[in-house]
Amino acid sequence: MTFSPSYIHLAAPPFPYFLECDRTVYQPGDQHPSRKAMGKFDLILVEQGCLYLGEEHKQWAVPAGHSLLLLPDRYHYPARPCEVTTSFIWVHFHTVGEWAEAQGEAVYADRDAHFRQFLTYPYTIRVPQFGPLPDPFERSGQAELLLQLNRVRRSGAVWQQQRIFEEMLRMMDLVQQDTAGSHAVEIAEQTEAYIRNHYAEPLTNALLSEELHFHYNYLARCMKRVYGLTPMEYLTDYRLEQAKLLLLKTELSVGGIAERAGFESAAYFSRRFTGKVGISPLRYRKRYSR
């Protein structure tokens, strides 16, 4: 069997949503059915034994304590029958946001396209397609809780199932950060917080480096890894979002908004706004204001 180091990248919000789950037990000689483009993600959590599965040209032996995420648009098939009694929990879910399969560094959705569709910038959930379940996940008993909720009324279970499912994804997402990765997340979040708190002030590469006590190149690598943007790119995006709010909620002139949002001049602000939004600040105000 071949090992695939692929990761699945899910853009959220909106977050992936839970559909259904159950437990399946195979005896020796049983095997998983073949399916083609089933239209939903199939997260398999093996509890006992070993499950042999393939997806297109890839195959896995999935032992106890491991998970496999089968993709909604692929052909899935049994690689070979089970050799011992094998028990696993399967969780079906779907997402309306963009998703991608890739190896190595994270893949980020188009921020502007995501914002236009969902009115918020994306966060990338990154989970391994195949690998061992993180210790916190196994200890949490979240999958078992999902199964127990199958036995209660739908009206009482739907909110709890979604919450538990999102917690499962969260644990699988966070565990992908190795020691260096965890540090990168911490630094990226510190940089993001500083930018949000000081966006209206003159911010430069040198100032960020001085205030956050890291070389700017390292700050940029951390931000790029976590958010897909450099600090200066993030700053411009955030300033433009604040400018949008000012255009709709105040009577300030374009020059006044440019100054309050931290842009160096009204002309520069108008040029960046038009390039990003597709229309000028004044046309944006007229279009969305009464």
Coordinates of N, CA, C and O in Angstrom, one line a residue, residues 52-155:
Y52 N -8.7 -1.7 4.2 CA -7.9 -1.6 3.0 C -8.8 -0.8 1.9 O -9.7 -1.4 1.4
L53 N -8.4 0.4 1.6 CA -9.2 1.2 0.7 C -8.3 1.9 -0.4 O -7.1 2.2 -0.1
G54 N -9.0 2.1 -1.5 CA -8.3 2.9 -2.6 C -9.2 4.0 -3.0 O -10.4 4.0 -2.9
E55 N -8.5 5.1 -3.5 CA -9.2 6.2 -4.1 C -8.4 6.6 -5.4 O -7.2 7.0 -5.3
E56 N -9.0 6.4 -6.6 CA -8.4 6.6 -7.8 C -7.1 5.7 -7.9 O -7.1 4.5 -7.7
H57 N -5.9 6.4 -8.0 CA -4.6 5.6 -8.1 C -3.9 5.4 -6.8 O -2.9 4.8 -6.7
K58 N -4.5 5.9 -5.6 CA -3.9 5.7 -4.3 C -4.6 4.6 -3.5 O -5.8 4.4 -3.6
Q59 N -3.8 3.9 -2.7 CA -4.3 2.9 -1.8 C -3.7 3.0 -0.4 O -2.6 3.5 -0.3
W60 N -4.5 2.6 0.6 CA -4.1 2.7 2.0 C -4.5 1.5 2.7 O -5.5 0.9 2.5
A61 N -3.6 1.1 3.7 CA -4.0 0.2 4.8 C -4.3 1.1 6.0 O -3.3 1.7 6.5
V62 N -5.5 1.1 6.5 CA -5.9 2.1 7.5 C -6.0 1.3 8.8 O -7.1 0.6 9.0
P63 N -5.0 1.3 9.7 CA -5.1 0.5 10.9 C -5.9 1.2 12.0 O -6.3 2.4 11.9
A64 N -6.1 0.5 13.1 CA -6.8 1.1 14.3 C -6.0 2.4 14.7 O -4.8 2.4 14.7
G65 N -6.8 3.4 15.1 CA -6.2 4.6 15.6 C -5.9 5.6 14.5 O -5.2 6.6 14.7
H66 N -6.3 5.3 13.2 CA -6.0 6.1 12.1 C -7.3 6.5 11.4 O -8.3 5.9 11.6
S67 N -7.1 7.6 10.6 CA -8.3 8.1 9.9 C -8.0 8.2 8.4 O -6.8 8.4 8.0
L68 N -9.0 8.2 7.6 CA -8.9 8.4 6.1 C -10.0 9.3 5.7 O -11.2 9.0 6.1
L69 N -9.7 10.3 4.9 CA -10.8 11.2 4.4 C -10.9 10.9 2.9 O -10.1 11.3 2.1
L70 N -12.0 10.3 2.5 CA -12.3 10.1 1.1 C -13.1 11.3 0.5 O -13.9 11.8 1.2
L71 N -12.7 11.6 -0.7 CA -13.2 12.9 -1.3 C -14.4 12.7 -2.1 O -14.7 11.6 -2.6
P72 N -15.2 13.7 -2.2 CA -16.6 13.6 -2.7 C -16.7 13.4 -4.2 O -17.7 12.9 -4.8
D73 N -15.6 13.7 -5.0 CA -15.6 13.6 -6.4 C -14.7 12.5 -7.0 O -14.3 12.6 -8.2
R74 N -14.4 11.5 -6.2 CA -13.4 10.5 -6.6 C -14.1 9.1 -6.6 O -15.2 8.9 -6.0
Y75 N -13.4 8.2 -7.2 CA -13.8 6.8 -7.2 C -13.1 6.1 -6.0 O -11.9 6.1 -5.9
H76 N -13.9 5.4 -5.2 CA -13.4 4.7 -4.0 C -13.7 3.2 -4.2 O -14.8 2.8 -4.7
Y77 N -12.8 2.4 -3.7 CA -12.9 1.0 -3.9 C -12.1 0.2 -2.9 O -11.2 0.7 -2.2
P78 N -12.5 -1.1 -2.6 CA -11.7 -1.9 -1.7 C -10.4 -2.3 -2.3 O -10.4 -2.8 -3.4
A79 N -9.3 -2.1 -1.6 CA -8.0 -2.5 -2.1 C -7.9 -4.0 -1.9 O -7.2 -4.7 -2.7
R80 N -8.4 -4.6 -0.8 CA -8.5 -6.0 -0.5 C -9.4 -6.2 0.7 O -9.7 -5.3 1.4
P81 N -9.9 -7.5 0.8 CA -10.8 -7.8 1.9 C -10.1 -7.6 3.3 O -8.8 -7.7 3.4
C82 N -10.9 -7.4 4.3 CA -10.3 -7.4 5.7 C -9.8 -8.7 6.1 O -10.4 -9.8 5.8
E83 N -8.7 -8.7 6.8 CA -8.1 -10.0 7.3 C -8.5 -10.4 8.7 O -8.4 -11.5 9.1
V84 N -8.9 -9.4 9.5 CA -9.4 -9.6 10.8 C -10.6 -8.8 11.0 O -11.0 -7.9 10.2
T85 N -11.3 -9.0 12.1 CA -12.5 -8.2 12.5 C -12.1 -6.7 12.5 O -11.2 -6.4 13.2
T86 N -12.8 -5.9 11.8 CA -12.5 -4.5 11.6 C -13.7 -3.6 11.9 O -14.8 -3.8 11.3
S87 N -13.5 -2.7 12.8 CA -14.6 -1.8 13.2 C -14.2 -0.4 12.9 O -13.0 0.0 13.2
F88 N -15.1 0.4 12.4 CA -14.8 1.8 12.1 C -16.0 2.7 12.2 O -17.2 2.2 12.0
I89 N -15.8 3.9 12.5 CA -16.9 4.9 12.5 C -16.7 5.8 11.2 O -15.6 6.2 10.9
W90 N -17.8 6.0 10.5 CA -17.8 6.8 9.3 C -18.6 8.1 9.6 O -19.7 8.0 10.2
V91 N -18.1 9.2 9.1 CA -18.8 10.5 9.2 C -18.9 11.1 7.9 O -17.9 11.4 7.2
H92 N -20.1 11.3 7.4 CA -20.3 12.0 6.1 C -20.5 13.5 6.4 O -21.3 13.9 7.3
F93 N -19.9 14.4 5.6 CA -20.1 15.8 5.7 C -19.9 16.4 4.4 O -19.5 15.8 3.4
H94 N -20.4 17.7 4.3 CA -20.3 18.4 3.0 C -19.8 19.9 3.3 O -19.9 20.3 4.5
T95 N -19.4 20.6 2.3 CA -19.1 22.0 2.5 C -19.5 22.7 1.2 O -19.5 22.2 0.1
V96 N -19.9 24.0 1.4 CA -20.2 24.8 0.3 C -19.1 25.7 -0.1 O -19.1 26.4 -1.1
G97 N -18.1 25.8 0.8 CA -16.9 26.6 0.5 C -15.9 25.9 -0.4 O -16.1 24.7 -0.7
E98 N -14.9 26.6 -0.8 CA -13.9 26.0 -1.7 C -13.1 25.0 -0.9 O -12.8 25.2 0.3
W99 N -12.6 23.9 -1.6 CA -11.7 23.0 -1.0 C -10.7 22.5 -2.0 O -11.0 22.6 -3.2
A100 N -9.6 22.0 -1.5 CA -8.5 21.5 -2.4 C -7.7 20.4 -1.8 O -7.6 20.4 -0.5
E101 N -7.1 19.6 -2.6 CA -6.2 18.6 -2.1 C -4.8 19.0 -2.5 O -4.6 19.3 -3.7
A102 N -3.9 18.9 -1.6 CA -2.5 19.3 -2.0 C -1.5 18.7 -1.0 O -1.9 18.3 0.1
Q103 N -0.3 18.6 -1.4 CA 0.8 18.2 -0.5 C 1.6 19.4 -0.1 O 1.6 20.5 -0.7
G104 N 2.3 19.3 1.0 CA 3.2 20.4 1.5 C 2.4 21.5 2.1 O 1.5 21.3 3.0
E105 N 2.8 22.8 1.7 CA 2.2 24.0 2.4 C 0.7 24.1 2.1 O 0.2 23.5 1.1
A106 N 0.1 24.9 2.9 CA -1.4 25.1 2.8 C -1.8 25.7 1.5 O -1.0 26.5 0.9
V107 N -3.0 25.4 1.0 CA -3.5 26.0 -0.2 C -4.6 27.0 0.3 O -5.5 26.6 1.1
Y108 N -4.6 28.2 -0.2 CA -5.6 29.2 0.3 C -6.6 29.5 -0.8 O -6.2 29.7 -2.0
A109 N -7.8 29.7 -0.4 CA -8.9 30.1 -1.3 C -8.6 31.5 -1.7 O -8.0 32.3 -1.0
D110 N -9.2 31.9 -2.8 CA -9.1 33.3 -3.3 C -9.9 34.2 -2.3 O -11.1 34.1 -2.1
R111 N -9.2 35.1 -1.6 CA -9.8 35.9 -0.5 C -10.9 36.8 -1.0 O -12.0 36.9 -0.4
D112 N -10.7 37.4 -2.1 CA -11.7 38.4 -2.6 C -12.9 37.6 -3.1 O -14.0 38.1 -2.9
A113 N -12.7 36.5 -3.8 CA -13.8 35.7 -4.3 C -14.7 35.2 -3.1 O -15.9 35.2 -3.2
H114 N -13.9 34.7 -2.1 CA -14.6 34.2 -0.9 C -15.4 35.3 -0.2 O -16.6 35.1 0.2
F115 N -14.8 36.5 -0.1 CA -15.5 37.6 0.5 C -16.8 38.0 -0.3 O -17.8 38.3 0.3
R116 N -16.7 38.0 -1.6 CA -17.8 38.4 -2.4 C -19.0 37.4 -2.2 O -20.1 37.8 -2.2
Q117 N -18.6 36.1 -2.0 CA -19.7 35.1 -1.9 C -20.2 35.0 -0.5 O -21.4 34.9 -0.3
F118 N -19.3 35.1 0.5 CA -19.8 34.8 1.9 C -19.6 36.0 2.8 O -19.9 35.8 4.0
L119 N -19.2 37.1 2.3 CA -19.1 38.4 3.1 C -18.1 38.2 4.3 O -18.2 38.9 5.3
T120 N -17.1 37.4 4.2 CA -16.1 37.3 5.2 C -14.8 36.6 4.5 O -15.0 35.9 3.5
Y121 N -13.7 37.0 5.0 CA -12.5 36.4 4.5 C -12.3 34.9 5.0 O -12.8 34.6 6.1
P122 N -11.7 34.0 4.2 CA -11.6 32.6 4.6 C -10.5 32.3 5.6 O -9.5 32.9 5.7
Y123 N -10.9 31.3 6.4 CA -9.9 30.6 7.2 C -9.7 29.2 6.6 O -10.7 28.6 6.2
T124 N -8.5 28.7 6.5 CA -8.2 27.4 5.9 C -8.1 26.3 7.0 O -7.2 26.4 7.8
I125 N -9.1 25.4 6.9 CA -9.0 24.2 7.8 C -8.1 23.2 7.0 O -8.4 22.9 5.9
R126 N -7.1 22.7 7.7 CA -6.1 21.8 7.0 C -6.1 20.5 7.8 O -5.7 20.4 8.9
V127 N -6.6 19.4 7.1 CA -6.6 18.1 7.8 C -5.9 17.1 6.9 O -6.0 17.2 5.6
P128 N -5.3 16.1 7.5 CA -4.6 15.1 6.6 C -5.6 14.2 6.0 O -6.6 13.8 6.6
Q129 N -5.3 13.8 4.7 CA -6.2 12.8 4.1 C -6.1 11.4 4.8 O -7.1 10.7 5.0
F130 N -4.9 11.1 5.2 CA -4.6 9.8 5.9 C -3.6 10.1 7.0 O -2.6 10.8 6.8
G131 N -3.8 9.4 8.2 CA -2.8 9.6 9.2 C -3.3 9.1 10.6 O -4.5 8.8 10.7
P132 N -2.5 9.1 11.6 CA -2.9 8.7 12.9 C -3.8 9.8 13.5 O -3.6 11.0 13.3
L133 N -4.8 9.3 14.3 CA -5.6 10.3 15.0 C -4.8 10.9 16.1 O -4.1 10.3 16.8
P134 N -4.9 12.3 16.3 CA -4.2 12.9 17.4 C -4.7 12.4 18.8 O -5.9 12.0 18.9
D135 N -3.8 12.3 19.7 CA -4.2 11.8 21.1 C -5.4 12.6 21.7 O -6.3 11.9 22.2
P136 N -5.4 13.9 21.6 CA -6.6 14.6 22.2 C -7.9 14.1 21.5 O -8.9 14.1 22.2
F137 N -7.8 13.8 20.2 CA -9.0 13.4 19.5 C -9.5 12.0 20.0 O -10.7 11.8 20.3
E138 N -8.6 11.1 20.2 CA -9.0 9.8 20.6 C -9.5 9.8 22.1 O -10.5 9.1 22.4
R139 N -8.9 10.6 22.9 CA -9.3 10.7 24.3 C -10.6 11.4 24.5 O -11.3 11.2 25.4
S140 N -11.0 12.3 23.5 CA -12.2 13.1 23.7 C -13.5 12.3 23.5 O -14.5 12.7 24.1
G141 N -13.4 11.2 22.8 CA -14.7 10.4 22.6 C -15.7 11.1 21.8 O -16.9 10.8 21.8
Q142 N -15.3 12.1 21.0 CA -16.2 12.9 20.2 C -17.0 12.1 19.2 O -18.2 12.2 19.0
A143 N -16.3 11.1 18.5 CA -17.0 10.3 17.5 C -18.1 9.4 18.2 O -19.2 9.3 17.6
E144 N -17.8 8.9 19.4 CA -18.8 8.1 20.1 C -20.0 9.0 20.5 O -21.1 8.5 20.4
L145 N -19.7 10.2 20.8 CA -20.9 11.1 21.1 C -21.7 11.4 19.9 O -23.0 11.4 20.0
L146 N -21.1 11.5 18.7 CA -21.9 11.6 17.5 C -22.8 10.4 17.3 O -24.0 10.6 17.0
L147 N -22.3 9.2 17.6 CA -23.1 8.0 17.4 C -24.3 8.0 18.4 O -25.4 7.6 18.0
Q148 N -24.0 8.4 19.6 CA -25.1 8.4 20.6 C -26.2 9.3 20.3 O -27.4 9.0 20.5
L149 N -25.9 10.4 19.6 CA -26.9 11.4 19.2 C -27.8 10.9 18.1 O -28.9 11.5 17.8
N150 N -27.4 9.8 17.4 CA -28.2 9.2 16.4 C -29.5 8.6 17.0 O -30.5 8.4 16.3
R151 N -29.5 8.4 18.3 CA -30.6 7.7 19.0 C -31.6 8.7 19.6 O -32.5 8.2 20.2
V152 N -31.3 10.0 19.5 CA -32.3 11.0 20.0 C -33.0 11.7 18.9 O -32.6 11.5 17.7
R153 N -34.0 12.4 19.2 CA -34.8 13.1 18.2 C -33.9 14.1 17.4 O -33.0 14.7 18.0
R154 N -34.2 14.2 16.1 CA -33.4 15.1 15.3 C -33.4 16.5 15.8 O -32.3 17.2 15.7
S155 N -34.5 17.0 16.2 CA -34.6 18.4 16.7 C -33.7 18.6 17.9 O -33.2 19.7 18.1

